[in-house]
Amino acid sequence: MSAATRIPASLADLAIPVDELAPYHRNPRTGDLDSITESLSTHGQYRPIVVNRGTLTGRPNEILAGNHTFKSS
């Protein structure tokens, strides 16, 4: 089953391709990418990456939550 088929129909219009995402430009957090990658490999991803469309900021598809998940994928 592809990722797109796991998105509920009611949310499909909100989905953004991963290659169109940009990390938050001022993310103060650092993370253990190796541990996050291992966890994603073992357990999968169950929380969505939250993105700002950029309408007001001028930074389209900027990740607000899930920057390290994005970097680990």
Tab-separated table of N, CA, C and O in Angstrom:
chain	number	residue	atom	x	y	z
A	1	MET	N	0.842	-1.171	0.000
A	1	MET	CA	0.000	0.000	0.000
A	1	MET	C	0.890	1.238	0.000
A	1	MET	O	1.779	1.378	0.815
A	2	SER	N	0.664	2.155	-0.916
A	2	SER	CA	1.481	3.364	-0.980
A	2	SER	C	1.024	4.363	0.072
A	2	SER	O	-0.070	4.270	0.625
A	3	ALA	N	1.876	5.345	0.344
A	3	ALA	CA	1.535	6.361	1.339
A	3	ALA	C	0.272	7.110	0.941
A	3	ALA	O	-0.553	7.437	1.781
A	4	ALA	N	0.117	7.382	-0.333
A	4	ALA	CA	-1.047	8.133	-0.797
A	4	ALA	C	-2.347	7.381	-0.533
A	4	ALA	O	-3.371	7.997	-0.260
A	5	THR	N	-2.327	6.062	-0.575
A	5	THR	CA	-3.554	5.306	-0.343
A	5	THR	C	-3.904	5.220	1.131
A	5	THR	O	-5.010	4.855	1.471
A	6	ARG	N	-2.981	5.572	2.014
A	6	ARG	CA	-3.254	5.558	3.454
A	6	ARG	C	-3.814	6.887	3.948
A	6	ARG	O	-4.181	7.015	5.101
A	7	ILE	N	-3.859	7.884	3.104
A	7	ILE	CA	-4.392	9.192	3.488
A	7	ILE	C	-5.909	9.153	3.341
A	7	ILE	O	-6.413	8.838	2.265
A	8	PRO	N	-6.636	9.473	4.406
A	8	PRO	CA	-8.104	9.484	4.297
A	8	PRO	C	-8.551	10.459	3.207
A	8	PRO	O	-7.945	11.516	3.021
A	9	ALA	N	-9.599	10.103	2.506
A	9	ALA	CA	-10.101	10.934	1.411
A	9	ALA	C	-10.371	12.367	1.861
A	9	ALA	O	-10.132	13.317	1.113
A	10	SER	N	-10.824	12.534	3.087
A	10	SER	CA	-11.139	13.874	3.584
A	10	SER	C	-9.899	14.753	3.756
A	10	SER	O	-10.006	15.975	3.855
A	11	LEU	N	-8.716	14.148	3.782
A	11	LEU	CA	-7.468	14.897	3.946
A	11	LEU	C	-6.604	14.916	2.691
A	11	LEU	O	-5.578	15.585	2.663
A	12	ALA	N	-6.996	14.215	1.665
A	12	ALA	CA	-6.177	14.059	0.469
A	12	ALA	C	-5.795	15.394	-0.164
A	12	ALA	O	-4.677	15.547	-0.670
A	13	ASP	N	-6.683	16.367	-0.131
A	13	ASP	CA	-6.370	17.671	-0.727
A	13	ASP	C	-5.279	18.420	0.028
A	13	ASP	O	-4.698	19.370	-0.492
A	14	LEU	N	-4.993	18.013	1.250
A	14	LEU	CA	-3.970	18.671	2.060
A	14	LEU	C	-2.586	18.048	1.889
A	14	LEU	O	-1.594	18.622	2.335
A	15	ALA	N	-2.508	16.895	1.270
A	15	ALA	CA	-1.230	16.184	1.118
A	15	ALA	C	-0.291	16.958	0.203
A	15	ALA	O	-0.701	17.525	-0.804
A	16	ILE	N	0.989	16.963	0.577
A	16	ILE	CA	2.032	17.634	-0.200
A	16	ILE	C	3.143	16.622	-0.442
A	16	ILE	O	3.584	15.951	0.491
A	17	PRO	N	3.630	16.502	-1.678
A	17	PRO	CA	4.738	15.570	-1.940
A	17	PRO	C	5.968	15.924	-1.094
A	17	PRO	O	6.289	17.099	-0.890
A	18	VAL	N	6.640	14.914	-0.601
A	18	VAL	CA	7.800	15.095	0.276
A	18	VAL	C	8.878	15.950	-0.390
A	18	VAL	O	9.508	16.785	0.265
A	19	ASP	N	9.075	15.790	-1.685
A	19	ASP	CA	10.139	16.556	-2.348
A	19	ASP	C	9.812	18.047	-2.474
A	19	ASP	O	10.654	18.831	-2.905
A	20	GLU	N	8.620	18.466	-2.058
A	20	GLU	CA	8.247	19.879	-2.080
A	20	GLU	C	8.324	20.528	-0.693
A	20	GLU	O	8.017	21.705	-0.533
A	21	LEU	N	8.757	19.765	0.317
A	21	LEU	CA	8.844	20.285	1.676
A	21	LEU	C	10.178	20.982	1.918
A	21	LEU	O	11.192	20.648	1.305
A	22	ALA	N	10.158	21.954	2.824
A	22	ALA	CA	11.380	22.673	3.209
A	22	ALA	C	11.463	22.671	4.732
A	22	ALA	O	10.469	22.952	5.406
A	23	PRO	N	12.636	22.376	5.301
A	23	PRO	CA	12.781	22.415	6.760
A	23	PRO	C	12.522	23.827	7.293
A	23	PRO	O	12.745	24.821	6.603
A	24	TYR	N	12.047	23.893	8.538
A	24	TYR	CA	11.823	25.182	9.186
A	24	TYR	C	13.145	25.924	9.249
A	24	TYR	O	14.151	25.405	9.751
A	25	HIS	N	13.173	27.139	8.760
A	25	HIS	CA	14.423	27.888	8.608
A	25	HIS	C	15.081	28.288	9.926
A	25	HIS	O	16.264	28.615	9.958
A	26	ARG	N	14.332	28.256	11.029
A	26	ARG	CA	14.900	28.640	12.320
A	26	ARG	C	14.695	27.546	13.372
A	26	ARG	O	14.537	27.835	14.551
A	27	ASN	N	14.744	26.301	12.953
A	27	ASN	CA	14.536	25.195	13.892
A	27	ASN	C	15.683	25.170	14.903
A	27	ASN	O	16.827	24.918	14.539
A	28	PRO	N	15.376	25.404	16.188
A	28	PRO	CA	16.448	25.446	17.187
A	28	PRO	C	16.849	24.067	17.696
A	28	PRO	O	17.856	23.932	18.375
A	29	ARG	N	16.064	23.066	17.372
A	29	ARG	CA	16.301	21.742	17.936
A	29	ARG	C	17.329	20.958	17.132
A	29	ARG	O	17.400	21.058	15.919
A	30	THR	N	18.071	20.145	17.872
A	30	THR	CA	18.944	19.168	17.243
A	30	THR	C	18.419	17.810	17.672
A	30	THR	O	17.788	17.686	18.719
A	31	GLY	N	18.630	16.831	16.876
A	31	GLY	CA	18.106	15.515	17.217
A	31	GLY	C	19.084	14.432	16.840
A	31	GLY	O	20.021	14.648	16.078
A	32	ASP	N	18.857	13.273	17.383
A	32	ASP	CA	19.669	12.102	17.085
A	32	ASP	C	19.064	11.424	15.858
A	32	ASP	O	18.173	10.579	15.976
A	33	LEU	N	19.524	11.831	14.681
A	33	LEU	CA	18.939	11.327	13.436
A	33	LEU	C	19.073	9.818	13.296
A	33	LEU	O	18.176	9.172	12.751
A	34	ASP	N	20.154	9.248	13.798
A	34	ASP	CA	20.318	7.790	13.716
A	34	ASP	C	19.223	7.072	14.509
A	34	ASP	O	18.633	6.101	14.027
A	35	SER	N	18.930	7.568	15.711
A	35	SER	CA	17.872	6.959	16.533
A	35	SER	C	16.504	7.148	15.896
A	35	SER	O	15.668	6.245	15.918
A	36	ILE	N	16.269	8.320	15.343
A	36	ILE	CA	14.982	8.592	14.701
A	36	ILE	C	14.813	7.699	13.475
A	36	ILE	O	13.747	7.112	13.263
A	37	THR	N	15.868	7.567	12.691
A	37	THR	CA	15.826	6.703	11.508
A	37	THR	C	15.547	5.258	11.907
A	37	THR	O	14.725	4.574	11.293
A	38	GLU	N	16.219	4.784	12.962
A	38	GLU	CA	15.999	3.413	13.445
A	38	GLU	C	14.563	3.225	13.925
A	38	GLU	O	13.918	2.229	13.621
A	39	SER	N	14.045	4.204	14.650
A	39	SER	CA	12.675	4.126	15.139
A	39	SER	C	11.671	4.099	13.985
A	39	SER	O	10.719	3.309	13.990
A	40	LEU	N	11.884	4.941	12.983
A	40	LEU	CA	10.992	4.955	11.822
A	40	LEU	C	11.043	3.624	11.085
A	40	LEU	O	10.018	3.115	10.624
A	41	SER	N	12.234	3.054	10.995
A	41	SER	CA	12.389	1.767	10.321
A	41	SER	C	11.684	0.642	11.082
A	41	SER	O	11.055	-0.228	10.492
A	42	THR	N	11.770	0.697	12.407
A	42	THR	CA	11.175	-0.343	13.245
A	42	THR	C	9.669	-0.178	13.409
A	42	THR	O	8.917	-1.139	13.284
A	43	HIS	N	9.230	1.037	13.674
A	43	HIS	CA	7.839	1.282	14.042
A	43	HIS	C	7.006	1.975	12.975
A	43	HIS	O	5.787	2.036	13.087
A	44	GLY	N	7.660	2.542	11.987
A	44	GLY	CA	6.940	3.320	10.979
A	44	GLY	C	6.632	4.715	11.497
A	44	GLY	O	6.965	5.076	12.622
A	45	GLN	N	6.006	5.492	10.661
A	45	GLN	CA	5.645	6.858	11.032
A	45	GLN	C	4.156	6.913	11.305
A	45	GLN	O	3.360	6.511	10.476
A	46	TYR	N	3.776	7.398	12.466
A	46	TYR	CA	2.362	7.461	12.802
A	46	TYR	C	1.879	8.885	13.041
A	46	TYR	O	0.693	9.128	13.149
A	47	ARG	N	2.793	9.833	13.123
A	47	ARG	CA	2.402	11.238	13.258
A	47	ARG	C	2.717	11.958	11.960
A	47	ARG	O	3.775	11.749	11.358
A	48	PRO	N	1.817	12.823	11.541
A	48	PRO	CA	2.069	13.538	10.287
A	48	PRO	C	3.131	14.625	10.467
A	48	PRO	O	3.378	15.098	11.578
A	49	ILE	N	3.739	14.997	9.376
A	49	ILE	CA	4.602	16.169	9.351
A	49	ILE	C	3.670	17.356	9.126
A	49	ILE	O	2.842	17.346	8.219
A	50	VAL	N	3.789	18.381	9.968
A	50	VAL	CA	2.911	19.546	9.890
A	50	VAL	C	3.617	20.636	9.098
A	50	VAL	O	4.769	20.978	9.379
A	51	VAL	N	2.912	21.162	8.104
A	51	VAL	CA	3.522	22.093	7.158
A	51	VAL	C	2.723	23.394	7.085
A	51	VAL	O	1.502	23.390	7.093
A	52	ASN	N	3.437	24.506	6.993
A	52	ASN	CA	2.839	25.811	6.753
A	52	ASN	C	2.853	26.053	5.245
A	52	ASN	O	3.904	26.003	4.620
A	53	ARG	N	1.713	26.282	4.672
A	53	ARG	CA	1.637	26.507	3.216
A	53	ARG	C	2.427	27.732	2.778
A	53	ARG	O	2.778	27.862	1.620
A	54	GLY	N	2.698	28.669	3.674
A	54	GLY	CA	3.526	29.827	3.355
A	54	GLY	C	2.776	31.007	2.785
A	54	GLY	O	3.391	31.953	2.285
A	55	THR	N	1.482	30.997	2.873
A	55	THR	CA	0.683	32.083	2.318
A	55	THR	C	1.086	33.434	2.909
A	55	THR	O	1.197	34.415	2.186
A	56	LEU	N	1.311	33.469	4.206
A	56	LEU	CA	1.659	34.731	4.864
A	56	LEU	C	3.155	34.913	5.076
A	56	LEU	O	3.622	36.034	5.235
A	57	THR	N	3.911	33.831	5.094
A	57	THR	CA	5.342	33.924	5.392
A	57	THR	C	6.210	34.048	4.142
A	57	THR	O	7.354	34.477	4.236
A	58	GLY	N	5.686	33.612	3.011
A	58	GLY	CA	6.500	33.609	1.799
A	58	GLY	C	7.463	32.444	1.729
A	58	GLY	O	8.306	32.397	0.843
A	59	ARG	N	7.354	31.507	2.673
A	59	ARG	CA	8.200	30.319	2.666
A	59	ARG	C	7.291	29.111	2.470
A	59	ARG	O	6.829	28.514	3.441
A	60	PRO	N	7.027	28.744	1.230
A	60	PRO	CA	6.047	27.689	0.960
A	60	PRO	C	6.477	26.315	1.469
A	60	PRO	O	7.650	25.962	1.420
A	61	ASN	N	5.477	25.589	1.984
A	61	ASN	CA	5.639	24.199	2.421
A	61	ASN	C	6.748	24.016	3.454
A	61	ASN	O	7.488	23.044	3.435
A	62	GLU	N	6.814	24.962	4.369
A	62	GLU	CA	7.820	24.910	5.427
A	62	GLU	C	7.333	24.017	6.570
A	62	GLU	O	6.219	24.165	7.056
A	63	ILE	N	8.179	23.093	6.992
A	63	ILE	CA	7.833	22.141	8.043
A	63	ILE	C	7.821	22.844	9.392
A	63	ILE	O	8.800	23.469	9.788
A	64	LEU	N	6.695	22.734	10.100
A	64	LEU	CA	6.578	23.307	11.445
A	64	LEU	C	6.820	22.244	12.512
A	64	LEU	O	7.358	22.539	13.571
A	65	ALA	N	6.394	21.022	12.262
A	65	ALA	CA	6.595	19.915	13.199
A	65	ALA	C	6.955	18.676	12.396
A	65	ALA	O	6.270	18.332	11.436
A	66	GLY	N	8.062	18.061	12.753
A	66	GLY	CA	8.512	16.855	12.062
A	66	GLY	C	9.768	17.062	11.248
A	66	GLY	O	10.073	16.287	10.349
A	67	ASN	N	10.541	18.101	11.571
A	67	ASN	CA	11.773	18.370	10.832
A	67	ASN	C	12.744	17.202	10.870
A	67	ASN	O	13.349	16.849	9.860
A	68	HIS	N	12.895	16.563	12.029
A	68	HIS	CA	13.844	15.455	12.137
A	68	HIS	C	13.303	14.191	11.469
A	68	HIS	O	14.076	13.406	10.913
A	69	THR	N	11.996	13.998	11.510
A	69	THR	CA	11.399	12.877	10.778
A	69	THR	C	11.667	13.058	9.293
A	69	THR	O	12.048	12.118	8.596
A	70	PHE	N	11.503	14.270	8.815
A	70	PHE	CA	11.766	14.583	7.400
A	70	PHE	C	13.234	14.311	7.055
A	70	PHE	O	13.532	13.688	6.043
A	71	LYS	N	14.149	14.763	7.901
A	71	LYS	CA	15.578	14.558	7.647
A	71	LYS	C	15.962	13.086	7.690
A	71	LYS	O	16.913	12.663	7.038
A	72	SER	N	15.235	12.297	8.473
A	72	SER	CA	15.555	10.880	8.642
A	72	SER	C	15.000	10.005	7.529
A	72	SER	O	15.375	8.851	7.409
A	73	SER	N	14.084	10.557	6.756
A	73	SER	CA	13.449	9.725	5.727
A	73	SER	C	14.243	9.695	4.445
A	73	SER	O	15.145	10.373	4.202
